[in-house]
mmCIF file of C-alpha atoms and ligand atoms in Angstrom:
data_model
loop_
_atom_site.group_PDB
_atom_site.id
_atom_site.type_symbol
_atom_site.label_atom_id
_atom_site.label_comp_id
_atom_site.label_asym_id
_atom_site.label_seq_id
_atom_site.Cartn_x
_atom_site.Cartn_y
_atom_site.Cartn_z
ATOM 1 C CA MET A 1 5.181 -7.498 14.995
ATOM 2 C CA ALA A 2 4.759 -4.815 12.319
ATOM 3 C CA ARG A 3 3.652 -1.270 13.156
ATOM 4 C CA LEU A 4 1.845 1.336 11.108
ATOM 5 C CA ALA A 5 4.256 4.217 10.487
ATOM 6 C CA GLU A 6 2.295 6.395 8.056
ATOM 7 C CA VAL A 7 -0.990 6.518 6.130
ATOM 8 C CA ARG A 8 -1.517 8.146 2.724
ATOM 9 C CA VAL A 9 -4.952 8.806 1.262
ATOM 10 C CA GLU A 10 -4.997 7.443 -2.319
ATOM 11 C CA THR A 11 -8.706 7.811 -3.112
ATOM 12 C CA PRO A 12 -11.836 8.331 -0.978
ATOM 13 C CA SER A 13 -11.864 4.566 -0.319
ATOM 14 C CA ALA A 14 -8.206 3.492 -0.508
ATOM 15 C CA ARG A 15 -5.293 4.052 1.848
ATOM 16 C CA THR A 16 -1.607 3.385 1.467
ATOM 17 C CA LEU A 17 -0.261 1.896 4.693
ATOM 18 C CA VAL A 18 3.448 2.300 5.369
ATOM 19 C CA LEU A 19 4.555 -0.364 7.845
ATOM 20 C CA ASP A 20 7.743 -0.910 9.783
ATOM 21 C CA VAL A 21 8.397 -4.648 9.896
ATOM 22 C CA PRO A 22 11.388 -5.601 12.093
ATOM 23 C CA GLY A 23 13.301 -8.452 10.480
ATOM 24 C CA TRP A 24 11.625 -8.061 7.067
ATOM 25 C CA PRO A 25 13.960 -9.878 4.655
ATOM 26 C CA GLY A 26 13.239 -7.588 1.661
ATOM 27 C CA ASN A 27 11.078 -8.537 -1.299
ATOM 28 C CA LEU A 28 10.841 -8.637 -5.064
ATOM 29 C CA ALA A 29 8.405 -6.468 -7.032
ATOM 30 C CA GLY A 30 5.118 -8.345 -7.421
ATOM 31 C CA GLN A 31 5.135 -10.346 -4.187
ATOM 32 C CA HIS A 32 2.444 -10.132 -1.529
ATOM 33 C CA THR A 33 1.954 -10.482 2.222
ATOM 34 C CA ASP A 34 -0.602 -12.035 4.509
ATOM 35 C CA VAL A 35 -1.959 -9.622 7.100
ATOM 36 C CA ARG A 36 -3.524 -11.146 10.192
ATOM 37 C CA LEU A 37 -5.743 -9.323 12.676
ATOM 38 C CA THR A 38 -6.477 -10.743 16.115
ATOM 39 C CA ALA A 39 -9.411 -9.572 18.246
ATOM 40 C CA GLU A 40 -9.286 -9.390 22.039
ATOM 41 C CA ASP A 41 -11.182 -12.681 22.286
ATOM 42 C CA GLY A 42 -8.539 -14.376 20.128
ATOM 43 C CA TYR A 43 -10.588 -14.478 16.913
ATOM 44 C CA THR A 44 -8.328 -13.976 13.899
ATOM 45 C CA ALA A 45 -8.895 -12.949 10.277
ATOM 46 C CA GLN A 46 -6.242 -13.042 7.570
ATOM 47 C CA ARG A 47 -6.146 -11.511 4.078
ATOM 48 C CA SER A 48 -3.522 -11.166 1.352
ATOM 49 C CA TYR A 49 -2.226 -7.745 0.278
ATOM 50 C CA SER A 50 0.251 -7.003 -2.468
ATOM 51 C CA LEU A 51 3.419 -5.107 -1.737
ATOM 52 C CA GLY A 52 3.645 -1.734 -3.455
ATOM 53 C CA SER A 53 7.278 -1.594 -2.396
ATOM 54 C CA SER A 54 10.286 -3.812 -3.097
ATOM 55 C CA GLY A 55 13.952 -4.066 -2.300
ATOM 56 C CA ASP A 56 15.842 -4.245 0.966
ATOM 57 C CA GLY A 57 14.896 -2.495 4.177
ATOM 58 C CA GLU A 58 12.336 -3.063 6.901
ATOM 59 C CA ARG A 59 9.724 -0.580 5.661
ATOM 60 C CA ILE A 60 6.971 -1.855 3.340
ATOM 61 C CA GLU A 61 3.920 -0.346 1.667
ATOM 62 C CA LEU A 62 0.475 -1.819 1.031
ATOM 63 C CA THR A 63 -2.532 -0.089 -0.525
ATOM 64 C CA VAL A 64 -5.896 -1.305 0.713
ATOM 65 C CA GLN A 65 -9.237 -0.705 -0.982
ATOM 66 C CA ARG A 66 -12.196 -0.588 1.399
ATOM 67 C CA VAL A 67 -14.688 -3.322 0.448
ATOM 68 C CA GLU A 68 -18.044 -2.307 1.946
ATOM 69 C CA ASP A 69 -19.220 -4.995 4.395
ATOM 70 C CA GLY A 70 -15.736 -6.500 4.395
ATOM 71 C CA GLU A 71 -14.289 -7.974 7.546
ATOM 72 C CA VAL A 72 -10.680 -6.819 7.237
ATOM 73 C CA SER A 73 -10.353 -3.987 4.697
ATOM 74 C CA PRO A 74 -12.632 -1.417 6.460
ATOM 75 C CA TYR A 75 -10.592 -1.926 9.632
ATOM 76 C CA LEU A 76 -7.332 -1.327 7.758
ATOM 77 C CA THR A 77 -8.595 1.772 5.890
ATOM 78 C CA ASP A 78 -10.668 3.431 8.641
ATOM 79 C CA VAL A 79 -9.610 2.223 12.108
ATOM 80 C CA PHE A 80 -5.969 1.097 11.985
ATOM 81 C CA ALA A 81 -3.929 4.048 13.301
ATOM 82 C CA VAL A 82 -0.293 5.124 13.262
ATOM 83 C CA GLY A 83 1.588 3.190 15.962
ATOM 84 C CA ASP A 84 -0.848 0.247 15.969
ATOM 85 C CA PRO A 85 0.617 -3.266 15.673
ATOM 86 C CA VAL A 86 -0.347 -5.873 13.093
ATOM 87 C CA GLU A 87 0.937 -9.307 12.093
ATOM 88 C CA VAL A 88 2.481 -9.460 8.620
ATOM 89 C CA ARG A 89 3.737 -12.669 6.992
ATOM 90 C CA GLY A 90 5.851 -12.794 3.867
ATOM 91 C CA PRO A 91 7.050 -12.039 1.351
ATOM 92 C CA ILE A 92 4.927 -14.596 -0.521
ATOM 93 C CA GLY A 93 5.026 -15.657 -4.173
ATOM 94 C CA GLY A 94 7.846 -16.318 -6.608
ATOM 95 C CA TRP A 95 6.044 -16.410 -9.961
ATOM 96 C CA PHE A 96 4.304 -13.041 -10.306
ATOM 97 C CA VAL A 97 7.552 -11.083 -9.968
ATOM 98 C CA TRP A 98 9.614 -8.779 -12.143
ATOM 99 C CA ARG A 99 13.377 -8.478 -11.818
ATOM 100 C CA PRO A 100 15.180 -5.397 -13.181
ATOM 101 C CA SER A 101 17.784 -7.722 -14.744
ATOM 102 C CA ASP A 102 15.155 -9.082 -17.189
ATOM 103 C CA PRO A 103 15.600 -7.135 -20.448
ATOM 104 C CA ALA A 104 12.285 -8.143 -22.104
ATOM 105 C CA PRO A 105 9.727 -5.355 -22.681
ATOM 106 C CA VAL A 106 7.015 -5.342 -20.024
ATOM 107 C CA LEU A 107 3.276 -4.926 -20.323
ATOM 108 C CA LEU A 108 1.365 -4.242 -17.111
ATOM 109 C CA VAL A 109 -2.433 -4.432 -17.136
ATOM 110 C CA ALA A 110 -4.191 -3.323 -13.937
ATOM 111 C CA GLY A 111 -7.834 -3.418 -12.930
ATOM 112 C CA GLY A 112 -8.592 -1.198 -9.892
ATOM 113 C CA SER A 113 -6.466 -2.130 -6.870
ATOM 114 C CA GLY A 114 -4.600 -4.563 -9.142
ATOM 115 C CA ILE A 115 -2.275 -1.620 -9.784
ATOM 116 C CA VAL A 116 -0.492 -2.248 -6.439
ATOM 117 C CA PRO A 117 2.035 -4.988 -7.384
ATOM 118 C CA LEU A 118 2.437 -3.451 -10.858
ATOM 119 C CA MET A 119 3.377 -0.129 -9.253
ATOM 120 C CA ALA A 120 6.027 -2.044 -7.293
ATOM 121 C CA MET A 121 7.460 -3.097 -10.694
ATOM 122 C CA ILE A 122 7.427 0.501 -12.020
ATOM 123 C CA ARG A 123 9.164 1.648 -8.816
ATOM 124 C CA ALA A 124 11.725 -1.180 -9.057
ATOM 125 C CA ARG A 125 12.510 -0.138 -12.653
ATOM 126 C CA ARG A 126 13.077 3.443 -11.503
ATOM 127 C CA ALA A 127 15.148 2.404 -8.453
ATOM 128 C CA ALA A 128 17.415 0.273 -10.659
ATOM 129 C CA GLY A 129 17.782 3.052 -13.247
ATOM 130 C CA ALA A 130 16.599 0.479 -15.815
ATOM 131 C CA LYS A 131 15.594 1.507 -19.327
ATOM 132 C CA THR A 132 13.425 -1.581 -19.916
ATOM 133 C CA PRO A 133 10.494 -0.620 -22.182
ATOM 134 C CA PHE A 134 7.393 -0.538 -19.948
ATOM 135 C CA ARG A 135 3.768 0.002 -20.845
ATOM 136 C CA LEU A 136 0.963 0.223 -18.301
ATOM 137 C CA LEU A 137 -2.704 -0.118 -19.164
ATOM 138 C CA TYR A 138 -4.729 0.895 -16.101
ATOM 139 C CA SER A 139 -8.474 0.346 -15.896
ATOM 140 C CA VAL A 140 -10.419 2.301 -13.246
ATOM 141 C CA ARG A 141 -13.978 3.498 -12.801
ATOM 142 C CA SER A 142 -13.210 7.222 -12.868
ATOM 143 C CA PRO A 143 -10.282 9.639 -12.503
ATOM 144 C CA ALA A 144 -11.057 9.989 -8.759
ATOM 145 C CA GLU A 145 -10.375 6.258 -8.334
ATOM 146 C CA LEU A 146 -6.786 6.425 -9.632
ATOM 147 C CA TYR A 147 -4.119 5.309 -7.184
ATOM 148 C CA TYR A 148 -0.671 6.976 -7.310
ATOM 149 C CA ALA A 149 -1.911 9.576 -9.818
ATOM 150 C CA ASP A 150 1.011 12.016 -9.424
ATOM 151 C CA GLU A 151 3.623 9.287 -9.364
ATOM 152 C CA LEU A 152 2.214 7.781 -12.552
ATOM 153 C CA ARG A 153 2.497 11.153 -14.274
ATOM 154 C CA GLY A 154 6.167 11.144 -13.245
ATOM 155 C CA ALA A 155 6.584 7.566 -14.471
ATOM 156 C CA ALA A 156 5.306 8.674 -17.866
ATOM 157 C CA LEU A 157 8.134 11.230 -17.956
ATOM 158 C CA SER A 158 10.728 8.577 -17.153
ATOM 159 C CA GLY A 159 9.764 6.412 -20.103
ATOM 160 C CA VAL A 160 6.869 4.279 -18.842
ATOM 161 C CA GLU A 161 4.021 4.638 -21.334
ATOM 162 C CA VAL A 162 0.757 4.824 -19.398
ATOM 163 C CA SER A 163 -2.757 4.585 -20.838
ATOM 164 C CA TYR A 164 -6.017 4.646 -18.951
ATOM 165 C CA VAL A 165 -9.297 2.851 -19.495
ATOM 166 C CA TYR A 166 -12.168 4.516 -17.595
ATOM 167 C CA THR A 167 -15.088 2.183 -17.114
ATOM 168 C CA ARG A 168 -17.746 4.591 -15.705
ATOM 169 C CA SER A 169 -16.688 8.201 -16.266
ATOM 170 C CA ALA A 170 -13.785 9.593 -18.252
ATOM 171 C CA PRO A 171 -12.152 13.022 -17.957
ATOM 172 C CA ASP A 172 -12.864 15.662 -20.605
ATOM 173 C CA GLY A 173 -10.863 15.030 -23.729
ATOM 174 C CA ALA A 174 -10.255 11.338 -22.964
ATOM 175 C CA ALA A 175 -9.250 9.267 -25.980
ATOM 176 C CA ARG A 176 -12.105 6.781 -25.550
ATOM 177 C CA ALA A 177 -15.647 6.737 -24.160
ATOM 178 C CA PRO A 178 -16.158 5.063 -20.756
ATOM 179 C CA GLY A 179 -16.570 1.297 -20.939
ATOM 180 C CA ARG A 180 -14.959 -1.993 -20.039
ATOM 181 C CA ILE A 181 -11.531 -2.844 -21.363
ATOM 182 C CA GLY A 182 -11.610 -4.490 -24.782
ATOM 183 C CA VAL A 183 -9.234 -6.139 -27.185
ATOM 184 C CA ALA A 184 -8.717 -2.811 -29.006
ATOM 185 C CA ASP A 185 -7.449 -1.233 -25.746
ATOM 186 C CA VAL A 186 -5.069 -4.121 -25.127
ATOM 187 C CA ASN A 187 -3.897 -3.964 -28.723
ATOM 188 C CA THR A 188 -3.194 -0.195 -28.705
ATOM 189 C CA GLY A 189 -1.989 0.130 -25.104
ATOM 190 C CA GLY A 190 0.122 -3.039 -25.166
ATOM 191 C CA TRP A 191 3.065 -4.385 -27.164
ATOM 192 C CA PRO A 192 2.812 -6.482 -30.306
ATOM 193 C CA ALA A 193 3.126 -10.202 -29.495
ATOM 194 C CA SER A 194 6.174 -10.341 -31.804
ATOM 195 C CA PHE A 195 8.107 -8.210 -29.246
ATOM 196 C CA GLU A 196 7.709 -11.126 -26.812
ATOM 197 C CA PRO A 197 6.889 -8.909 -23.819
ATOM 198 C CA ALA A 198 6.536 -10.174 -20.270
ATOM 199 C CA CYS A 199 2.870 -9.513 -19.444
ATOM 200 C CA PHE A 200 1.592 -9.036 -15.885
ATOM 201 C CA VAL A 201 -2.175 -8.825 -15.361
ATOM 202 C CA CYS A 202 -3.659 -8.074 -11.946
ATOM 203 C CA GLY A 203 -7.105 -7.200 -10.610
ATOM 204 C CA PRO A 204 -10.465 -8.790 -9.863
ATOM 205 C CA THR A 205 -10.806 -12.373 -11.116
ATOM 206 C CA GLY A 206 -13.185 -11.552 -13.999
ATOM 207 C CA PHE A 207 -10.947 -8.724 -15.213
ATOM 208 C CA VAL A 208 -7.834 -10.911 -15.131
ATOM 209 C CA GLU A 209 -9.524 -13.722 -17.037
ATOM 210 C CA ALA A 210 -10.930 -11.364 -19.686
ATOM 211 C CA VAL A 211 -7.590 -9.604 -20.257
ATOM 212 C CA SER A 212 -5.644 -12.890 -20.385
ATOM 213 C CA ASP A 213 -8.026 -14.182 -23.050
ATOM 214 C CA MET A 214 -7.474 -10.978 -25.059
ATOM 215 C CA LEU A 215 -3.686 -11.301 -24.816
ATOM 216 C CA LEU A 216 -3.822 -14.906 -25.997
ATOM 217 C CA ALA A 217 -6.175 -13.923 -28.847
ATOM 218 C CA LEU A 218 -3.603 -11.265 -29.843
ATOM 219 C CA GLY A 219 -0.983 -14.020 -30.093
ATOM 220 C CA HIS A 220 0.914 -13.636 -26.805
ATOM 221 C CA ASP A 221 2.601 -16.793 -25.526
ATOM 222 C CA PRO A 222 0.678 -18.068 -22.460
ATOM 223 C CA ARG A 223 4.018 -18.723 -20.719
ATOM 224 C CA ARG A 224 4.708 -14.985 -20.794
ATOM 225 C CA VAL A 225 1.296 -13.952 -19.413
ATOM 226 C CA LYS A 226 1.460 -13.921 -15.610
ATOM 227 C CA THR A 227 -1.642 -13.226 -13.583
ATOM 228 C CA GLU A 228 -2.614 -12.347 -10.015
ATOM 229 C CA ARG A 229 -6.281 -12.525 -8.994
ATOM 230 C CA PHE A 230 -7.574 -10.346 -6.158
ATOM 231 C CA GLY A 231 -10.970 -11.993 -6.024
ATOM 232 C CA PRO A 232 -12.464 -13.088 -2.712
ATOM 233 C CA THR A 233 -10.921 -16.266 -1.353
ATOM 234 C CA GLY A 234 -12.979 -19.298 -0.379
HETATM 235 C C1 LIG B 326 -2.670 -12.292 -3.799
HETATM 236 C C2 LIG B 326 -3.697 -11.244 -3.393
HETATM 237 C C3 LIG B 326 -3.287 -9.912 -3.306
HETATM 238 C C4 LIG B 326 -4.215 -8.927 -2.926
HETATM 239 N N1 LIG B 326 -3.782 -7.633 -2.882
HETATM 240 C C5 LIG B 326 -4.671 -6.664 -2.537
HETATM 241 C C6 LIG B 326 -4.238 -5.278 -2.516
HETATM 242 O O1 LIG B 326 -3.095 -4.934 -2.812
HETATM 243 N N2 LIG B 326 -5.171 -4.343 -2.148
HETATM 244 C C7 LIG B 326 -6.468 -4.680 -1.820
HETATM 245 O O2 LIG B 326 -7.251 -3.771 -1.487
HETATM 246 N N3 LIG B 326 -6.881 -5.968 -1.867
HETATM 247 C C8 LIG B 326 -6.012 -6.965 -2.194
HETATM 248 N N4 LIG B 326 -6.440 -8.270 -2.216
HETATM 249 C C9 LIG B 326 -7.816 -8.582 -1.757
HETATM 250 C C10 LIG B 326 -7.819 -8.776 -0.223
HETATM 251 O O3 LIG B 326 -7.095 -9.965 0.095
HETATM 252 C C11 LIG B 326 -9.238 -8.941 0.371
HETATM 253 O O4 LIG B 326 -9.941 -9.912 -0.376
HETATM 254 C C12 LIG B 326 -10.030 -7.642 0.368
HETATM 255 O O5 LIG B 326 -9.344 -6.634 1.126
HETATM 256 C C13 LIG B 326 -11.430 -7.862 1.004
HETATM 257 O O6 LIG B 326 -11.283 -8.352 2.324
HETATM 258 P P1 LIG B 326 -12.405 -8.055 3.417
HETATM 259 O O7 LIG B 326 -12.082 -8.864 4.623
HETATM 260 O O8 LIG B 326 -12.582 -6.589 3.596
HETATM 261 O O9 LIG B 326 -13.749 -8.579 2.745
HETATM 262 P P2 LIG B 326 -14.479 -9.989 3.061
HETATM 263 O O10 LIG B 326 -15.067 -9.947 4.435
HETATM 264 O O11 LIG B 326 -13.533 -11.092 2.740
HETATM 265 O O12 LIG B 326 -15.612 -9.978 1.966
HETATM 266 C C14 LIG B 326 -16.755 -9.090 2.052
HETATM 267 C C15 LIG B 326 -17.574 -9.136 0.767
HETATM 268 O O13 LIG B 326 -16.801 -8.548 -0.297
HETATM 269 C C16 LIG B 326 -16.515 -9.508 -1.303
HETATM 270 N N5 LIG B 326 -15.100 -9.344 -1.639
HETATM 271 C C17 LIG B 326 -14.046 -9.892 -0.986
HETATM 272 N N6 LIG B 326 -12.893 -9.540 -1.564
HETATM 273 C C18 LIG B 326 -13.206 -8.731 -2.587
HETATM 274 C C19 LIG B 326 -12.448 -8.071 -3.545
HETATM 275 N N7 LIG B 326 -11.097 -8.144 -3.589
HETATM 276 N N8 LIG B 326 -13.107 -7.324 -4.452
HETATM 277 C C20 LIG B 326 -14.443 -7.230 -4.428
HETATM 278 N N9 LIG B 326 -15.235 -7.868 -3.552
HETATM 279 C C21 LIG B 326 -14.623 -8.613 -2.642
HETATM 280 C C22 LIG B 326 -16.791 -10.864 -0.682
HETATM 281 O O14 LIG B 326 -17.210 -11.813 -1.644
HETATM 282 C C23 LIG B 326 -17.883 -10.561 0.300
HETATM 283 O O15 LIG B 326 -19.135 -10.533 -0.348
HETATM 284 C C24 LIG B 326 -5.556 -9.277 -2.614
HETATM 285 C C25 LIG B 326 -5.939 -10.608 -2.715
HETATM 286 C C26 LIG B 326 -5.040 -11.580 -3.104
HETATM 287 C C27 LIG B 326 -5.504 -13.010 -3.201
#
């Protein structure tokens, strides 16, 4: 049984949960877990959450966005307290993963909470001391909605090129007006298809589908465009 060790406030509606998971076998960057809650009457609810952490060790990190009216996420962000137990299954997934031994340039495209597994890749690059060329294109509603803001500033210093797409309100002096991500953003914030980058796209289903279409239109090989959809299941 996992236990909550620490909580970090990412945004007004998102929390990073640091969990101690006895027997956790370690995980690759990009994998996810299934978290299962059980009520006193035995009713259970299970949801998937990406791992923001990777590597060996029995401590993992998730970042959960509160979905208003949701069954599981408001419990995890607002009620779940340090010391509380929770069931965690995983790691799950072997396709949407990045290994530091892969030398190809990497393009990460995140929509909202889709940044979580992509941050695991940025952290894995740093932990391995890798110099792999990385670019991150991160779409969020407003600057207040950015996860890992300070860490991403640090990542920019260690050679990860980060660009932001603000969909509702942009900070003063932003390079572009607020609006949904478009092919021009993917073209400028990404790598040319001729560099044959490994592309990882994660976020809500509609975002992932739109960005994948843009990458294919820009000539990227579909076999190098990996996607993870956070949309509701069922
Ligand atoms: C592989 C995978 C990885 C994921 N990783 C993360 C993660 O790292 N962080 C994170 O916060 N979430 C992640 N999710 C989404 C997560 O699994 C839940 O869907 C989300 O927390 C909502 O659950 P809920 O029980 O609160 O809402 P529910 O009770 O399931 O749904 C409540 C209402 O919200 C809608 N809804 C459900 N899910 C979403 C959503 N994701 N976005 C918008 N509306 C939604 C439903 O259609 C419904 O109307 C991931 C999903 C998948 C499949």
